[in-house]
Amino acid sequence: MNRRHCAAAAITLVCALTLLTAPAQAIAAPVPDPSPSSSSRSSAYLPPSSEKDLEKVREQIDTLYRKAGAATDAYNLAEEQTEKQSGEIVKLAKAIVDGQARIAALKDRAGAQAREQYRNGGLPPGAQLVLSDDPQLFLDGINRFRQSQQASKSVLAELNRTQEDLRTYTQDASANWAKLEKNRLKQAQAKKKINAQIAAAEKIESQLAEKERERLRKLEEQAESQAQSAWLSSEAVKDIGGEASAGGRAAIAFATAQIGKPYVWGAEGPDSYDCSGLTSKAWAAGDRTIPRTSQEQWRLLPRIDIRDMRPGDLIIYHRDASHVGIYVGDGAIIHSPRPGRNVTLAGAGSMEILGVVRPDK
């Protein structure tokens, strides 16, 4: 392969990578209409006539938003993995281009040695000196002949190693490409689910009269307040009272400064956040890189008994670890709740707690 061919291959590879690393949203399929079952329920929807009916609506909306939150976690994880695979492919592409150039240079050296032997009757210069009658030239010739042999073997050995490396790089790039495409598909599927769940919840809310929406909000606050009161009165929180670390204080300060900014799924700031986008950026301000999603934060970060919880720790919510908030002390968290809500201060026990993790343990 000559250098012109290597350059052409490199240009082709870079062009492919330019398309490959485009934002995932650019290739996501259009969001479909809600499923037939969802549509039929929506069309049959009747405005609630009692507090009990409105409570059922609240539970239905809450379920839809929780499903959207779980799908958001899946989207964020796929996006994180896509970025990682894209970075790996870029590195491998550079290695492939460098390897191709190295092979071309080694072949040029091997060709030069072969041409030199041809011009000398098939023998390297050192071998001709070995045949000399002059003793000194004979000894010099032996030494040069050995050096020539070693140089030829070295070129061939390096050529073989480089060719093997190139095959490995190519195989790794193909494997990473396949993983990237798989993650891109996961992103597109998760995006459809998120938009469908949010659209269904918003449609239900839009069918409520203004007074009903206000009653609905009060029911949400009442449910959260009852859960918080039960949590605070439980034995689980009796001995909580630790002090925040330096990183925890920085994370809390960052999160506090975001209060009032809107929830947007997949957002990591600076103008909007989803739940784990807020906590990951908060701890980045605390000089600690943590996983992007609440499920990965639960899976990978050190877990802490709730009795040992201190400000700065992350509280993971729901059985599927689909929500997270940062504990700020006095039984409160800062979190980004859901679509239609803003980053806010809330009771740490206002939702079902799965567990607690500490980013800087």
Tab-separated table of C-alpha atoms in Angstrom:
chain	number	residue	atom	x	y	z
A	1	MET	CA	0.000	0.000	0.000
A	2	ASN	CA	1.665	3.304	-1.069
A	3	ARG	CA	1.321	6.593	0.798
A	4	ARG	CA	-1.256	8.014	-1.618
A	5	HIS	CA	-3.477	5.013	-0.974
A	6	CYS	CA	-2.952	5.384	2.814
A	7	ALA	CA	-3.951	9.035	2.651
A	8	ALA	CA	-7.089	8.199	0.689
A	9	ALA	CA	-7.983	5.518	3.206
A	10	ALA	CA	-7.439	7.930	6.067
A	11	ILE	CA	-9.664	10.588	4.470
A	12	THR	CA	-12.402	8.011	3.922
A	13	LEU	CA	-12.127	6.874	7.538
A	14	VAL	CA	-12.256	10.423	8.902
A	15	CYS	CA	-15.337	11.209	6.786
A	16	ALA	CA	-17.057	8.124	8.146
A	17	LEU	CA	-16.162	9.120	11.698
A	18	THR	CA	-17.583	12.608	11.131
A	19	LEU	CA	-20.958	11.071	10.347
A	20	LEU	CA	-20.549	8.516	13.121
A	21	THR	CA	-20.005	10.995	15.921
A	22	ALA	CA	-22.953	13.247	15.036
A	23	PRO	CA	-25.448	13.772	17.895
A	24	ALA	CA	-27.768	10.836	18.452
A	25	GLN	CA	-30.840	13.012	18.119
A	26	ALA	CA	-30.009	13.596	14.487
A	27	ILE	CA	-30.785	9.992	13.601
A	28	ALA	CA	-33.597	9.262	16.021
A	29	ALA	CA	-36.770	8.181	14.332
A	30	PRO	CA	-39.853	10.404	14.615
A	31	VAL	CA	-41.791	9.936	17.815
A	32	PRO	CA	-44.777	7.697	17.088
A	33	ASP	CA	-48.307	8.347	18.236
A	34	PRO	CA	-49.180	6.823	21.588
A	35	SER	CA	-49.932	3.109	21.549
A	36	PRO	CA	-53.525	2.041	20.765
A	37	SER	CA	-54.081	1.116	24.403
A	38	SER	CA	-52.925	4.551	25.529
A	39	SER	CA	-55.055	6.258	22.892
A	40	SER	CA	-58.143	4.328	23.829
A	41	ARG	CA	-57.675	5.202	27.486
A	42	SER	CA	-57.164	8.857	26.620
A	43	SER	CA	-60.239	9.000	24.375
A	44	ALA	CA	-62.295	7.376	27.112
A	45	TYR	CA	-60.942	9.753	29.732
A	46	LEU	CA	-63.548	11.525	31.859
A	47	PRO	CA	-62.758	14.485	34.123
A	48	PRO	CA	-62.570	13.380	37.776
A	49	SER	CA	-65.742	14.069	39.723
A	50	SER	CA	-64.361	13.360	43.189
A	51	GLU	CA	-61.186	13.548	45.234
A	52	LYS	CA	-60.850	9.787	44.919
A	53	ASP	CA	-61.036	10.007	41.129
A	54	LEU	CA	-58.461	12.784	41.093
A	55	GLU	CA	-56.155	10.682	43.283
A	56	LYS	CA	-56.318	7.928	40.664
A	57	VAL	CA	-55.391	10.498	38.020
A	58	ARG	CA	-52.460	11.628	40.162
A	59	GLU	CA	-51.242	8.042	40.487
A	60	GLN	CA	-51.621	7.481	36.748
A	61	ILE	CA	-49.652	10.642	35.899
A	62	ASP	CA	-46.995	9.758	38.483
A	63	THR	CA	-46.620	6.281	36.957
A	64	LEU	CA	-46.211	7.727	33.466
A	65	TYR	CA	-43.532	10.156	34.595
A	66	ARG	CA	-41.705	7.434	36.504
A	67	LYS	CA	-41.661	5.290	33.360
A	68	ALA	CA	-40.345	8.288	31.459
A	69	GLY	CA	-37.644	8.670	34.128
A	70	ALA	CA	-36.573	5.044	33.733
A	71	ALA	CA	-36.450	5.465	29.947
A	72	THR	CA	-34.415	8.651	30.422
A	73	ASP	CA	-31.857	6.660	32.418
A	74	ALA	CA	-31.665	4.144	29.565
A	75	TYR	CA	-31.204	6.979	27.076
A	76	ASN	CA	-28.496	8.656	29.150
A	77	LEU	CA	-26.596	5.391	29.605
A	78	ALA	CA	-26.744	4.642	25.871
A	79	GLU	CA	-25.543	8.165	25.138
A	80	GLU	CA	-22.622	7.784	27.559
A	81	GLN	CA	-21.655	4.456	25.989
A	82	THR	CA	-22.005	5.917	22.490
A	83	GLU	CA	-19.622	8.747	23.338
A	84	LYS	CA	-17.157	6.237	24.773
A	85	GLN	CA	-17.302	3.998	21.691
A	86	SER	CA	-16.952	7.010	19.380
A	87	GLY	CA	-13.823	8.058	21.243
A	88	GLU	CA	-12.390	4.541	20.997
A	89	ILE	CA	-13.068	4.418	17.261
A	90	VAL	CA	-11.332	7.760	16.731
A	91	LYS	CA	-8.258	6.446	18.599
A	92	LEU	CA	-8.278	3.221	16.603
A	93	ALA	CA	-8.690	5.112	13.341
A	94	LYS	CA	-5.581	7.130	14.118
A	95	ALA	CA	-3.716	3.937	15.014
A	96	ILE	CA	-4.799	2.356	11.723
A	97	VAL	CA	-3.643	5.359	9.697
A	98	ASP	CA	-0.322	5.466	11.587
A	99	GLY	CA	0.081	1.707	11.110
A	100	GLN	CA	-0.526	1.961	7.381
A	101	ALA	CA	2.076	4.705	7.094
A	102	ARG	CA	4.535	2.651	9.172
A	103	ILE	CA	4.052	-0.418	6.982
A	104	ALA	CA	4.638	1.675	3.852
A	105	ALA	CA	7.898	3.039	5.322
A	106	LEU	CA	9.097	-0.443	6.353
A	107	LYS	CA	8.322	-1.814	2.902
A	108	ASP	CA	10.338	1.036	1.391
A	109	ARG	CA	13.292	0.096	3.621
A	110	ALA	CA	12.986	-3.587	2.783
A	111	GLY	CA	12.771	-2.727	-0.916
A	112	ALA	CA	15.879	-0.560	-0.708
A	113	GLN	CA	17.809	-3.436	0.886
A	114	ALA	CA	16.614	-5.831	-1.798
A	115	ARG	CA	17.608	-3.416	-4.580
A	116	GLU	CA	21.054	-2.986	-3.010
A	117	GLN	CA	21.587	-6.759	-2.967
A	118	TYR	CA	20.483	-6.994	-6.612
A	119	ARG	CA	22.981	-4.338	-7.656
A	120	ASN	CA	25.746	-6.317	-5.881
A	121	GLY	CA	24.994	-9.594	-7.549
A	122	GLY	CA	22.570	-10.772	-4.933
A	123	LEU	CA	24.993	-10.255	-2.034
A	124	PRO	CA	24.975	-7.450	0.524
A	125	PRO	CA	28.179	-5.313	0.656
A	126	GLY	CA	29.355	-7.081	3.816
A	127	ALA	CA	29.165	-10.471	2.144
A	128	GLN	CA	31.427	-9.281	-0.706
A	129	LEU	CA	34.002	-8.096	1.819
A	130	VAL	CA	33.929	-11.511	3.544
A	131	LEU	CA	35.211	-12.980	0.271
A	132	SER	CA	38.182	-10.587	0.218
A	133	ASP	CA	41.777	-11.902	0.547
A	134	ASP	CA	42.696	-8.955	2.816
A	135	PRO	CA	42.459	-10.163	6.477
A	136	GLN	CA	41.392	-6.763	7.817
A	137	LEU	CA	38.771	-6.352	5.136
A	138	PHE	CA	37.665	-9.925	5.851
A	139	LEU	CA	37.096	-9.150	9.554
A	140	ASP	CA	35.385	-5.849	8.738
A	141	GLY	CA	33.230	-7.660	6.253
A	142	ILE	CA	32.112	-10.260	8.777
A	143	ASN	CA	31.068	-7.496	11.160
A	144	ARG	CA	29.195	-5.515	8.500
A	145	PHE	CA	27.582	-8.694	7.161
A	146	ARG	CA	26.248	-9.501	10.624
A	147	GLN	CA	24.957	-5.932	11.007
A	148	SER	CA	23.270	-6.138	7.619
A	149	GLN	CA	21.609	-9.431	8.539
A	150	GLN	CA	20.397	-8.008	11.839
A	151	ALA	CA	19.024	-4.913	10.090
A	152	SER	CA	17.114	-7.043	7.576
A	153	LYS	CA	15.688	-9.280	10.314
A	154	SER	CA	14.740	-6.224	12.359
A	155	VAL	CA	12.868	-4.654	9.441
A	156	LEU	CA	11.004	-7.873	8.703
A	157	ALA	CA	10.167	-8.458	12.375
A	158	GLU	CA	8.896	-4.899	12.786
A	159	LEU	CA	6.894	-5.210	9.571
A	160	ASN	CA	5.235	-8.388	10.851
A	161	ARG	CA	4.467	-6.802	14.217
A	162	THR	CA	3.001	-3.701	12.611
A	163	GLN	CA	0.857	-5.778	10.259
A	164	GLU	CA	-0.438	-7.815	13.212
A	165	ASP	CA	-1.167	-4.637	15.171
A	166	LEU	CA	-3.022	-3.262	12.166
A	167	ARG	CA	-5.199	-6.377	11.966
A	168	THR	CA	-5.973	-6.054	15.693
A	169	TYR	CA	-6.812	-2.357	15.361
A	170	THR	CA	-9.127	-3.099	12.447
A	171	GLN	CA	-10.920	-5.885	14.347
A	172	ASP	CA	-11.291	-3.675	17.434
A	173	ALA	CA	-12.639	-0.814	15.333
A	174	SER	CA	-15.225	-3.114	13.754
A	175	ALA	CA	-16.297	-4.401	17.181
A	176	ASN	CA	-16.567	-0.870	18.579
A	177	TRP	CA	-18.520	0.227	15.513
A	178	ALA	CA	-21.035	-2.577	16.107
A	179	LYS	CA	-21.370	-1.595	19.793
A	180	LEU	CA	-21.841	2.035	18.865
A	181	GLU	CA	-24.615	1.246	16.401
A	182	LYS	CA	-26.306	-0.914	19.043
A	183	ASN	CA	-26.165	1.941	21.550
A	184	ARG	CA	-27.469	4.401	18.968
A	185	LEU	CA	-30.463	2.110	18.434
A	186	LYS	CA	-31.042	1.951	22.202
A	187	GLN	CA	-30.981	5.743	22.317
A	188	ALA	CA	-33.576	6.063	19.577
A	189	GLN	CA	-35.854	3.492	21.231
A	190	ALA	CA	-35.522	5.130	24.648
A	191	LYS	CA	-36.279	8.535	23.135
A	192	LYS	CA	-39.534	7.214	21.679
A	193	LYS	CA	-40.557	5.774	25.042
A	194	ILE	CA	-39.728	8.986	26.890
A	195	ASN	CA	-41.692	11.188	24.531
A	196	ALA	CA	-44.652	8.782	24.466
A	197	GLN	CA	-44.876	8.624	28.287
A	198	ILE	CA	-44.505	12.381	28.719
A	199	ALA	CA	-47.063	13.064	25.965
A	200	ALA	CA	-49.557	10.706	27.617
A	201	ALA	CA	-49.118	12.390	31.021
A	202	GLU	CA	-49.384	15.871	29.531
A	203	LYS	CA	-52.527	14.906	27.638
A	204	ILE	CA	-54.203	13.747	30.841
A	205	GLU	CA	-53.232	16.966	32.614
A	206	SER	CA	-54.418	19.080	29.699
A	207	GLN	CA	-57.899	17.569	30.026
A	208	LEU	CA	-58.182	18.844	33.585
A	209	ALA	CA	-59.812	22.143	34.320
A	210	GLU	CA	-57.681	24.812	35.972
A	211	LYS	CA	-59.240	24.132	39.398
A	212	GLU	CA	-58.602	20.396	38.972
A	213	ARG	CA	-54.958	20.996	38.083
A	214	GLU	CA	-54.610	23.058	41.248
A	215	ARG	CA	-56.260	20.285	43.282
A	216	LEU	CA	-53.941	17.796	41.604
A	217	ARG	CA	-50.879	19.799	42.636
A	218	LYS	CA	-52.143	19.953	46.219
A	219	LEU	CA	-52.678	16.183	46.190
A	220	GLU	CA	-49.083	15.722	45.012
A	221	GLU	CA	-47.820	17.965	47.811
A	222	GLN	CA	-50.010	16.175	50.334
A	223	ALA	CA	-48.728	12.737	49.286
A	224	GLU	CA	-45.123	13.933	49.489
A	225	SER	CA	-45.723	15.547	52.890
A	226	GLN	CA	-47.272	12.385	54.316
A	227	ALA	CA	-44.377	10.252	53.077
A	228	GLN	CA	-41.857	12.739	54.485
A	229	SER	CA	-43.561	12.789	57.892
A	230	ALA	CA	-43.596	8.999	58.051
A	231	TRP	CA	-39.909	8.880	57.137
A	232	LEU	CA	-38.887	11.495	59.692
A	233	SER	CA	-40.764	9.683	62.448
A	234	SER	CA	-39.152	6.345	61.635
A	235	GLU	CA	-36.214	4.826	63.498
A	236	ALA	CA	-34.205	4.805	60.259
A	237	VAL	CA	-33.349	8.506	60.523
A	238	LYS	CA	-32.909	8.739	64.286
A	239	ASP	CA	-29.108	9.109	64.310
A	240	ILE	CA	-28.529	10.999	61.052
A	241	GLY	CA	-26.276	14.004	61.651
A	242	GLY	CA	-22.958	13.686	59.826
A	243	GLU	CA	-21.021	16.642	58.417
A	244	ALA	CA	-20.413	17.146	54.714
A	245	SER	CA	-16.951	16.637	53.237
A	246	ALA	CA	-15.275	19.443	51.263
A	247	GLY	CA	-16.447	17.805	48.031
A	248	GLY	CA	-19.946	17.380	49.435
A	249	ARG	CA	-20.140	21.069	50.378
A	250	ALA	CA	-19.088	22.068	46.851
A	251	ALA	CA	-21.673	19.692	45.345
A	252	ILE	CA	-24.433	21.115	47.558
A	253	ALA	CA	-23.432	24.686	46.688
A	254	PHE	CA	-23.642	23.861	42.986
A	255	ALA	CA	-27.025	22.127	43.322
A	256	THR	CA	-28.418	25.007	45.383
A	257	ALA	CA	-27.449	27.471	42.650
A	258	GLN	CA	-29.533	25.459	40.134
A	259	ILE	CA	-32.810	25.720	42.083
A	260	GLY	CA	-35.557	27.064	39.835
A	261	LYS	CA	-34.104	25.717	36.592
A	262	PRO	CA	-36.454	23.436	34.620
A	263	TYR	CA	-36.328	19.664	34.344
A	264	VAL	CA	-35.510	18.527	30.799
A	265	TRP	CA	-34.823	14.858	30.164
A	266	GLY	CA	-31.270	14.149	29.056
A	267	ALA	CA	-30.107	17.629	30.137
A	268	GLU	CA	-26.876	18.247	32.052
A	269	GLY	CA	-27.075	22.022	32.350
A	270	PRO	CA	-26.306	24.752	32.476
A	271	ASP	CA	-29.884	25.917	31.834
A	272	SER	CA	-31.808	22.708	32.626
A	273	TYR	CA	-31.254	19.274	34.173
A	274	ASP	CA	-32.713	15.848	34.584
A	275	CYS	CA	-32.276	14.199	38.002
A	276	SER	CA	-28.929	12.480	37.427
A	277	GLY	CA	-27.678	15.282	35.185
A	278	LEU	CA	-27.965	17.529	38.249
A	279	THR	CA	-26.222	15.154	40.674
A	280	SER	CA	-23.391	14.269	38.275
A	281	LYS	CA	-22.673	17.940	37.558
A	282	ALA	CA	-22.954	18.812	41.247
A	283	TRP	CA	-20.293	16.276	42.153
A	284	ALA	CA	-18.150	17.365	39.213
A	285	ALA	CA	-18.136	20.735	41.000
A	286	GLY	CA	-17.014	18.750	44.058
A	287	ASP	CA	-14.034	17.518	42.028
A	288	ARG	CA	-15.364	13.986	41.657
A	289	THR	CA	-16.455	12.304	38.417
A	290	ILE	CA	-19.411	9.965	38.972
A	291	PRO	CA	-21.580	7.885	36.619
A	292	ARG	CA	-24.078	9.831	34.519
A	293	THR	CA	-27.259	7.906	35.364
A	294	SER	CA	-29.035	7.237	38.673
A	295	GLN	CA	-29.000	3.490	38.002
A	296	GLU	CA	-25.242	3.496	37.394
A	297	GLN	CA	-24.715	5.734	40.420
A	298	TRP	CA	-26.562	3.134	42.495
A	299	ARG	CA	-24.688	0.241	40.908
A	300	LEU	CA	-21.157	1.622	41.042
A	301	LEU	CA	-20.852	4.104	43.916
A	302	PRO	CA	-20.164	2.968	47.513
A	303	ARG	CA	-23.384	2.355	49.440
A	304	ILE	CA	-23.976	3.893	52.850
A	305	ASP	CA	-26.383	2.895	55.604
A	306	ILE	CA	-29.037	5.573	55.904
A	307	ARG	CA	-28.078	6.064	59.577
A	308	ASP	CA	-24.595	7.136	58.431
A	309	MET	CA	-25.869	9.520	55.754
A	310	ARG	CA	-24.312	12.973	55.595
A	311	PRO	CA	-24.926	16.062	53.418
A	312	GLY	CA	-23.567	15.561	49.912
A	313	ASP	CA	-24.555	11.884	49.740
A	314	LEU	CA	-26.928	10.831	46.980
A	315	ILE	CA	-30.290	9.253	47.780
A	316	ILE	CA	-31.494	6.801	45.124
A	317	TYR	CA	-35.244	6.385	44.733
A	318	HIS	CA	-37.695	3.715	43.537
A	319	ARG	CA	-37.027	0.017	43.087
A	320	ASP	CA	-35.580	0.533	39.617
A	321	ALA	CA	-33.191	3.290	40.824
A	322	SER	CA	-34.789	5.656	38.323
A	323	HIS	CA	-34.489	8.850	40.406
A	324	VAL	CA	-31.806	10.527	42.502
A	325	GLY	CA	-31.400	13.612	44.677
A	326	ILE	CA	-28.546	15.114	46.686
A	327	TYR	CA	-29.002	15.157	50.450
A	328	VAL	CA	-28.437	18.629	51.913
A	329	GLY	CA	-29.152	17.944	55.571
A	330	ASP	CA	-32.128	18.527	57.873
A	331	GLY	CA	-34.078	15.775	56.125
A	332	ALA	CA	-34.064	17.519	52.736
A	333	ILE	CA	-32.754	16.950	49.220
A	334	ILE	CA	-32.265	19.065	46.139
A	335	HIS	CA	-33.462	17.299	43.004
A	336	SER	CA	-34.852	17.812	39.527
A	337	PRO	CA	-38.264	16.108	39.827
A	338	ARG	CA	-39.859	15.544	36.412
A	339	PRO	CA	-41.080	17.290	33.243
A	340	GLY	CA	-43.122	20.345	34.087
A	341	ARG	CA	-41.249	20.912	37.349
A	342	ASN	CA	-38.111	22.811	38.324
A	343	VAL	CA	-35.040	21.935	40.386
A	344	THR	CA	-36.249	22.294	43.955
A	345	LEU	CA	-35.766	21.557	47.635
A	346	ALA	CA	-37.880	18.614	48.829
A	347	GLY	CA	-38.234	16.184	51.691
A	348	ALA	CA	-35.711	13.367	51.447
A	349	GLY	CA	-38.395	10.873	52.434
A	350	SER	CA	-41.072	12.179	50.077
A	351	MET	CA	-40.445	9.305	47.669
A	352	GLU	CA	-39.680	5.612	48.068
A	353	ILE	CA	-35.995	5.389	49.072
A	354	LEU	CA	-33.951	2.562	47.593
A	355	GLY	CA	-30.683	3.462	49.280
A	356	VAL	CA	-27.847	5.946	49.750
A	357	VAL	CA	-24.468	6.217	47.964
A	358	ARG	CA	-21.400	8.322	48.732
A	359	PRO	CA	-19.375	9.593	45.765
A	360	ASP	CA	-16.251	10.434	47.775
A	361	LYS	CA	-15.989	7.424	50.070
